[in-house]
Tab-separated table of C-alpha atoms in Angstrom:
chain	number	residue	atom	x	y	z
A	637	UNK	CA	-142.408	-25.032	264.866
A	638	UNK	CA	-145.801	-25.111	266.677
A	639	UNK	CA	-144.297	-24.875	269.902
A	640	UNK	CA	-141.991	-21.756	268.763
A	641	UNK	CA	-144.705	-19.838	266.957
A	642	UNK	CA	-147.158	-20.333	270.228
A	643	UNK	CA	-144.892	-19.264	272.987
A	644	UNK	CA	-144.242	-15.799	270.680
A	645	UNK	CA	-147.359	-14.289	272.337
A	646	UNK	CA	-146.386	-15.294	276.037
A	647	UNK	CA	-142.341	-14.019	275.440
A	648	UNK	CA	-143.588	-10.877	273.971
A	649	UNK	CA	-145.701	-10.086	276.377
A	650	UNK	CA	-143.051	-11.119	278.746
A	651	UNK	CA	-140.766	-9.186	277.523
A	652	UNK	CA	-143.036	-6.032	277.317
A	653	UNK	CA	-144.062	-6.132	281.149
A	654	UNK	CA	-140.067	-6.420	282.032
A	655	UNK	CA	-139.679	-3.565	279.777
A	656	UNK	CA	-142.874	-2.033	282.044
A	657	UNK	CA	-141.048	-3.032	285.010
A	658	UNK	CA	-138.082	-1.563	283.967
A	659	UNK	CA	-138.614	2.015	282.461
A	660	UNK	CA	-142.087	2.392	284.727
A	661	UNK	CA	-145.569	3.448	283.060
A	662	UNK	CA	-144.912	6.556	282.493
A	663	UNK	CA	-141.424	5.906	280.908
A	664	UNK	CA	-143.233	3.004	278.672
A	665	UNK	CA	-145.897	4.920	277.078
A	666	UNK	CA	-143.249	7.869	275.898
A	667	UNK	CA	-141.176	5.359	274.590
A	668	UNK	CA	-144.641	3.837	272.597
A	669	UNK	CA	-145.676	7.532	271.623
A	670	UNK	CA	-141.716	7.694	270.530
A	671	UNK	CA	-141.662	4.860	268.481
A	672	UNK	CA	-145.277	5.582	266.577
A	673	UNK	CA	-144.352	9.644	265.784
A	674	UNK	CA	-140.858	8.211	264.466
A	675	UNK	CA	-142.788	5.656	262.312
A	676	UNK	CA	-145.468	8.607	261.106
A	677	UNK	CA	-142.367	11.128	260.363
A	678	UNK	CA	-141.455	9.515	256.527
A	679	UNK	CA	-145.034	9.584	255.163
A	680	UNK	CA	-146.175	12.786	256.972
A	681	UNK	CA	-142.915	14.288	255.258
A	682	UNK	CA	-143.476	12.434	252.066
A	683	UNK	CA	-146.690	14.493	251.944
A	684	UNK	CA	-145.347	18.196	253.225
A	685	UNK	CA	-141.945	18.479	251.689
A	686	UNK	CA	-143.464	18.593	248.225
A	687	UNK	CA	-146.068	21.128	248.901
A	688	UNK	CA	-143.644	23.170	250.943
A	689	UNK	CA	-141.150	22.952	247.238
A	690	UNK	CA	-144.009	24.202	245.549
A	691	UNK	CA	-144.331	27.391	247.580
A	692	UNK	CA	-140.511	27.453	247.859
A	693	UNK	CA	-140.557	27.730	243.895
A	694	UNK	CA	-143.101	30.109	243.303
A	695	UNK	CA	-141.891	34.026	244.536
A	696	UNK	CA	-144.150	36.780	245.821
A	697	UNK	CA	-143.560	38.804	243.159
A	698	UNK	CA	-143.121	36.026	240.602
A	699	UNK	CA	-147.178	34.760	241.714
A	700	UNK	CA	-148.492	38.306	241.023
A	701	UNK	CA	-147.058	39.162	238.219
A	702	UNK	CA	-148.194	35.447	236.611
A	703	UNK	CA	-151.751	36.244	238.344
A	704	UNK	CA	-152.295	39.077	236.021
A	705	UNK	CA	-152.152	37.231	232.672
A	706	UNK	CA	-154.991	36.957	230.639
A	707	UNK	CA	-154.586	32.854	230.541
A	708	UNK	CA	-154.492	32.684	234.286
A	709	UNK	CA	-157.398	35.322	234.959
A	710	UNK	CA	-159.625	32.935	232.121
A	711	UNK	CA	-158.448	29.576	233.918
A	712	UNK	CA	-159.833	30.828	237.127
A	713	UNK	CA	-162.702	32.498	236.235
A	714	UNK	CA	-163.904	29.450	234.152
A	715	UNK	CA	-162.806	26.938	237.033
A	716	UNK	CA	-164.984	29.399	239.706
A	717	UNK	CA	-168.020	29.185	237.566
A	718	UNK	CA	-168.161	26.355	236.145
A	719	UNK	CA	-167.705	24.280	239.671
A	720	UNK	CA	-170.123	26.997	241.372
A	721	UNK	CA	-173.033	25.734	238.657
A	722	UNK	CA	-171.852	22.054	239.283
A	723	UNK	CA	-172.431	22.795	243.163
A	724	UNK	CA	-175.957	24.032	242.209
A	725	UNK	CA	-176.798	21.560	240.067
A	726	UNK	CA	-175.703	18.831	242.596
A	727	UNK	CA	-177.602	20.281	245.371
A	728	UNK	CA	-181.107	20.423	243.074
A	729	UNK	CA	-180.650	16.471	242.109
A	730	UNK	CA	-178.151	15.192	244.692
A	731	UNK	CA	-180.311	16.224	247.759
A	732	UNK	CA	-183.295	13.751	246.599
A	733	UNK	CA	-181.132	11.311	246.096
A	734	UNK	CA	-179.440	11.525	249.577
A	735	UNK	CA	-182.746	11.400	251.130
A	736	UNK	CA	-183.719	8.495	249.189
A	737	UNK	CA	-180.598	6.698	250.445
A	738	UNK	CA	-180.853	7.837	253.758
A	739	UNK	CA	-184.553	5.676	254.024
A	740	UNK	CA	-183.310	2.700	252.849
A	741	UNK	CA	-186.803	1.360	252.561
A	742	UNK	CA	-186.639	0.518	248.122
A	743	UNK	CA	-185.754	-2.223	246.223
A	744	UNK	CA	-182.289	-2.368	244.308
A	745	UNK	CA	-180.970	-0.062	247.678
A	746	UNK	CA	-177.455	-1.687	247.268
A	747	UNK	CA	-177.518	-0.975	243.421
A	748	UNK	CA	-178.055	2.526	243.796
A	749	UNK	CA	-175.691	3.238	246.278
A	750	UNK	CA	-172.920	1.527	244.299
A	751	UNK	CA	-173.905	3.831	241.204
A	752	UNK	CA	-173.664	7.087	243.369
A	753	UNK	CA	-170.284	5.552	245.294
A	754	UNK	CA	-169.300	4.147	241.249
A	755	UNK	CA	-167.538	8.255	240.010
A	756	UNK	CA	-165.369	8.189	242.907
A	757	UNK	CA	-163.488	4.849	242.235
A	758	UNK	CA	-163.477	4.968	238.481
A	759	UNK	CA	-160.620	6.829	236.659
A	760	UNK	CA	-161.422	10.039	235.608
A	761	UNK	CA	-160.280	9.070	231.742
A	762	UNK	CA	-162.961	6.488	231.931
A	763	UNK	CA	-165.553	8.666	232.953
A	764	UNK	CA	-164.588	11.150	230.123
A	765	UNK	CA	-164.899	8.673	227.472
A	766	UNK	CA	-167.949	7.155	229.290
A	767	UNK	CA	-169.288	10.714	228.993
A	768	UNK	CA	-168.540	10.604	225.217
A	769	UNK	CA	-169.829	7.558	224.510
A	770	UNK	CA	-172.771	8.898	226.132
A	771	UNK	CA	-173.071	12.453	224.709
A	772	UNK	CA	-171.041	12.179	221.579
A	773	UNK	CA	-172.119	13.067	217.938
A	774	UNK	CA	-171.806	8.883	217.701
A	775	UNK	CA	-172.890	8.166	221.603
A	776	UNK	CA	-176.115	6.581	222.708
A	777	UNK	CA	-178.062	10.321	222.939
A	778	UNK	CA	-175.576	11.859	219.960
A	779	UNK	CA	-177.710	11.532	217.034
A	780	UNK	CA	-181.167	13.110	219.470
A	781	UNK	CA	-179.125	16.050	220.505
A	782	UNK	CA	-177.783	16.776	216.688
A	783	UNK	CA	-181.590	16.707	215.506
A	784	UNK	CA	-182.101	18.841	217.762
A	785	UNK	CA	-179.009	21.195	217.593
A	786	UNK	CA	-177.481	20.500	220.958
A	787	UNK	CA	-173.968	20.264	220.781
A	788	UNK	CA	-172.376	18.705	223.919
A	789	UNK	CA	-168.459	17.813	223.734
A	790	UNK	CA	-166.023	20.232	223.876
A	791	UNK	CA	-168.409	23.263	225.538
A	792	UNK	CA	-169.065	24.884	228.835
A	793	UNK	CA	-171.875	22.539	229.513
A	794	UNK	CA	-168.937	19.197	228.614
A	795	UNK	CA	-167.108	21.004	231.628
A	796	UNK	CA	-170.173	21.633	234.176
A	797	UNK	CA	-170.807	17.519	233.361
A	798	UNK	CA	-168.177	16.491	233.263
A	799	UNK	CA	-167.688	18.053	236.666
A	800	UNK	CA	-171.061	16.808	238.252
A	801	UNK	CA	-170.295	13.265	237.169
A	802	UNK	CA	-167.142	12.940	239.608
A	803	UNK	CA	-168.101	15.737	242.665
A	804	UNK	CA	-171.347	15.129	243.447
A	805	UNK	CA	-170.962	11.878	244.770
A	806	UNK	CA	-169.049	13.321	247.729
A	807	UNK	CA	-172.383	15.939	248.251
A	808	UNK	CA	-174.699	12.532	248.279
A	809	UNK	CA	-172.720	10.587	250.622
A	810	UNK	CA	-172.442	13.674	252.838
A	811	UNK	CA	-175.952	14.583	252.785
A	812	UNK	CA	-177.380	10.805	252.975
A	813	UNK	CA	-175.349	10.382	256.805
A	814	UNK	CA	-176.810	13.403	257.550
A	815	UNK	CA	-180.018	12.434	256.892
A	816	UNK	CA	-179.657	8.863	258.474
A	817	UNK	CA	-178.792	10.631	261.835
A	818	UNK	CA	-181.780	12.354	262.028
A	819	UNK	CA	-183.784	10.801	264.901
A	820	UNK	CA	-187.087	9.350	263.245
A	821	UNK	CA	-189.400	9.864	266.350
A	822	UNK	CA	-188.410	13.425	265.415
A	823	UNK	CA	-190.215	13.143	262.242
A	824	UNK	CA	-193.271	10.992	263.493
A	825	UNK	CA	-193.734	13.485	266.205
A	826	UNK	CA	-194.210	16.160	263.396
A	827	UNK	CA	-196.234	14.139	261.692
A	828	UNK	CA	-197.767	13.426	264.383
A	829	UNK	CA	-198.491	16.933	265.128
A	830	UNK	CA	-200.424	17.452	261.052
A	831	UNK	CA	-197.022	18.454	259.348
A	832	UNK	CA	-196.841	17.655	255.667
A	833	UNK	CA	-193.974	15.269	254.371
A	834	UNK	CA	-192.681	18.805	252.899
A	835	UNK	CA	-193.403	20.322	256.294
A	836	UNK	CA	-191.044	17.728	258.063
A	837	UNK	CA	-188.603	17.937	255.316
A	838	UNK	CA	-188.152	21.735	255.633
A	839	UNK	CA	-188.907	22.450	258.969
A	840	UNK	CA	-187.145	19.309	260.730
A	841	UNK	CA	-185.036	17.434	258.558
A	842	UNK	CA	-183.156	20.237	256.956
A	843	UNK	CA	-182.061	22.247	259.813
A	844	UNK	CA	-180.590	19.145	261.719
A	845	UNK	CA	-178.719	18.335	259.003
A	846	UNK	CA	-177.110	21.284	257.576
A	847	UNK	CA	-174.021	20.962	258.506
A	848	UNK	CA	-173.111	17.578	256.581
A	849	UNK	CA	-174.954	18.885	253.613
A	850	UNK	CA	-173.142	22.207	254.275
A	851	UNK	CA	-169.521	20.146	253.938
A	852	UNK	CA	-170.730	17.597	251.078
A	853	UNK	CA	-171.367	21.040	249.045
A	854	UNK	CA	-167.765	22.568	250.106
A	855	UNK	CA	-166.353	19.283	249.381
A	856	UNK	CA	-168.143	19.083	245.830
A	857	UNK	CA	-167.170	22.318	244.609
A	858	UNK	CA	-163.141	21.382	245.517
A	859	UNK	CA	-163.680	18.513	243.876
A	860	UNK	CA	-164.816	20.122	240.656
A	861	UNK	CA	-162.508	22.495	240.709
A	862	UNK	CA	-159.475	20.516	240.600
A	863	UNK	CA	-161.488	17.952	238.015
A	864	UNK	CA	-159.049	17.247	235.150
A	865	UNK	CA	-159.245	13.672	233.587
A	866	UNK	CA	-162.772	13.250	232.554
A	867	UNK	CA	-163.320	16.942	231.440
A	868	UNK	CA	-159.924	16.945	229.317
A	869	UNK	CA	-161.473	13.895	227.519
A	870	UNK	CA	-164.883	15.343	227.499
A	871	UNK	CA	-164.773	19.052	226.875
A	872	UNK	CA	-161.137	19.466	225.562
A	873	UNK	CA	-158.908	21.961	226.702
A	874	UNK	CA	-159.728	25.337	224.631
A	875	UNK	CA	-158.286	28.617	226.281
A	876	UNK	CA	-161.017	30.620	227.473
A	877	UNK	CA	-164.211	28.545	226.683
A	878	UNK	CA	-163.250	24.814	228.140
A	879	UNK	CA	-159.687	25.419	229.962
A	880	UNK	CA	-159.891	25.183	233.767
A	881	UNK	CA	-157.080	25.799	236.015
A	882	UNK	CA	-155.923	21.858	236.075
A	883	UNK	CA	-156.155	21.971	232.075
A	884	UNK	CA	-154.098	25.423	232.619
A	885	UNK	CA	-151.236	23.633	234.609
A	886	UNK	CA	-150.933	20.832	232.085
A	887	UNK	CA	-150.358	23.197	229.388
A	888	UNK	CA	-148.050	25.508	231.407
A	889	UNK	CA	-145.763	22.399	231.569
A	890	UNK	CA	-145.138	22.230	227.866
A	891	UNK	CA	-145.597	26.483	227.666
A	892	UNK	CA	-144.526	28.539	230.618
A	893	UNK	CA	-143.887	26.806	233.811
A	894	UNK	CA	-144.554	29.860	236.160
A	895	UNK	CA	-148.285	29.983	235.146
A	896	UNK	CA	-148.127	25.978	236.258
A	897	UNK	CA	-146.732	27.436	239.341
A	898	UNK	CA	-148.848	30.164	239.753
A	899	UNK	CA	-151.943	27.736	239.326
A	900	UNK	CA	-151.216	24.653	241.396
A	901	UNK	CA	-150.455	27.024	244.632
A	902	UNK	CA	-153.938	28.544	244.173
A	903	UNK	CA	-155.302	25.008	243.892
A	904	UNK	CA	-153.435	23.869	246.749
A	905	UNK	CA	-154.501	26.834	249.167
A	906	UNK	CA	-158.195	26.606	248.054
A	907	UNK	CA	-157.790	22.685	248.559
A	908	UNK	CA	-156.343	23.581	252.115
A	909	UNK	CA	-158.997	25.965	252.897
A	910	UNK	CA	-161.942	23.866	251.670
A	911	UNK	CA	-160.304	21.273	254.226
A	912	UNK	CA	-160.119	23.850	257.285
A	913	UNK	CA	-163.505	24.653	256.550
A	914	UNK	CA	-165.365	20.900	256.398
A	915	UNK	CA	-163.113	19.622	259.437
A	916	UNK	CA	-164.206	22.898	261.458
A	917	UNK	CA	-167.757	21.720	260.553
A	918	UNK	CA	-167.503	18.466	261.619
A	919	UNK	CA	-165.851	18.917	264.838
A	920	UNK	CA	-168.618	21.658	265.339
A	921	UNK	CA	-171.383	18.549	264.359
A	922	UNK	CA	-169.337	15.967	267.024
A	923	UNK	CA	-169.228	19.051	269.734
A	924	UNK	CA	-173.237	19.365	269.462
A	925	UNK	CA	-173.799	15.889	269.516
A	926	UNK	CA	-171.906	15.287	272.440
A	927	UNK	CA	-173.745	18.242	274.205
A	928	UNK	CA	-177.153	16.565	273.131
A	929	UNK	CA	-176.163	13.467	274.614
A	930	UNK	CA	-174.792	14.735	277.772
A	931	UNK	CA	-177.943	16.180	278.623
């Protein structure tokens, strides 16, 4: 059995220079390029033809007639504000937090970037009852907030949380490479020079880095706006004060199935375009880099 399983290596590779001997270089690598686009074809198929049924399902006229009802017009007004505050928000508190991770000069470094990378793996359920258990009338904060007349659960501000809880890891990881990549004799040169920390911060570290913080924010307010698991949970799903487009398509399901329609292929264009947009950034980021270190 030893002897078999060794001598696989030497046949195969045996076998592949024959093959190389046979069809030529040229002749091998198409058939390699052949044989890996036939093996991507089912999954990159598995992933279009359902998208492409979606649009096939949905008619022109059919959209804009569904895009005029009051329920639609509510579910996408509520989804555009409440994920543009949750972009805010996560810029004010995510940024510090980036640029505390980017250092990685503290104790308990590991622990804290587990927490931020924590939202992303959890199920959204769990974070909507974690959010409750939290926030609730009977959660760890519940009976403060009643003394003092804040009401939580099942509100706009339930959404926006809800919300910042999952996206705004995906600003901080963003924003913390961009930070890291930020040469640091750039930074003791402008200290260097009398700069204050808030000097180099504004002045240096910012505009190097705006592009990554520039796609963690695009790719913070998708997520939020396609949030549905933790805010269901968490702020309910009430027409008009806590139903976002996601809540909207569950409902269409059980109610009318062209405002489901009409609501996914919004989602999935803004999803597309939110992806256009970060990948153009990047490849933008990798172009200047390689310019920088070309000269």
């Amino acid at each position: 059995m030893t002897e078999k399983t060794s001598s696989l290596p030497i046949v195969s590779l045996a076998a592949s220079q024959r093959l190389g001997q046979l069809a030529g270089p040229k002749q091998l690598e198409k058939i390699v390029q052949s044989a890996w686009k036939s093996l991507a074809l089912p999954l990159l198929l598995f992933i279009a033809l359902p998208l492409l049924a979606l649009f096939l399902r949905t008619s022109p006229d059919r959209f804009f007639a569904e895009l005029n009802q009051p329920q639609v017009i509510q579910a996408i007004k509520l989804s555009l504000f409440t994920s543009a505050v949750t972009t805010a928000l996560t810029l004010a508190f995510g940024t510090p937090v980036a640029y505390l991770l980017a250092q990685r000069r503290f104790r308990f470094y590991r622990v804290v970037d587990t927490l931020v990378d924590l939202p992303t793996v959890l199920p959204p359920s769990v974070a909507g009852v974690a959010l409750l258990m939290a926030f609730g009338r009977k959660g760890l904060f519940g009976p403060f907030l009643d003394s003092m007349g804040i009401n939580i659960p099942f509100t706009l501000v339930a959404v926006i949380l809800a919300q910042t809880f999952i996206a705004s890891p995906f600003y901080v990881k963003a924003a913390a490479i961009g930070f890291a990549a930020i040469d640091p004799e750039l930074k003791q040169a402008a200290a260097l020079d009398g700069a204050s920390r808030w000097q180099t911060f504004r002045y240096v570290v910012l505009p190097l880095s705006w592009m990554s913080l520039l796609s963690g924010s695009v790719m913070t307010w998708a997520r939020a706006l396609g949030e549905f698991g933790a805010t269901i949970i968490f702020a309910g799903n009430f027409p008009g004060r806590t139903q976002t487009m996601p809540l909207a398509i569950y409902i269409g399901f059980e109610i009318d199935l062209n405002v489901a329609l009409t609501l996914a292929v919004i989602l999935v264009c803004f999803s597309f375009l939110t992806l256009i947009l970060v990948k153009g950034i990047l490849h933008r980021r990798l172009d200047t880099d390689r310019e920088a270190n070309a000269q």
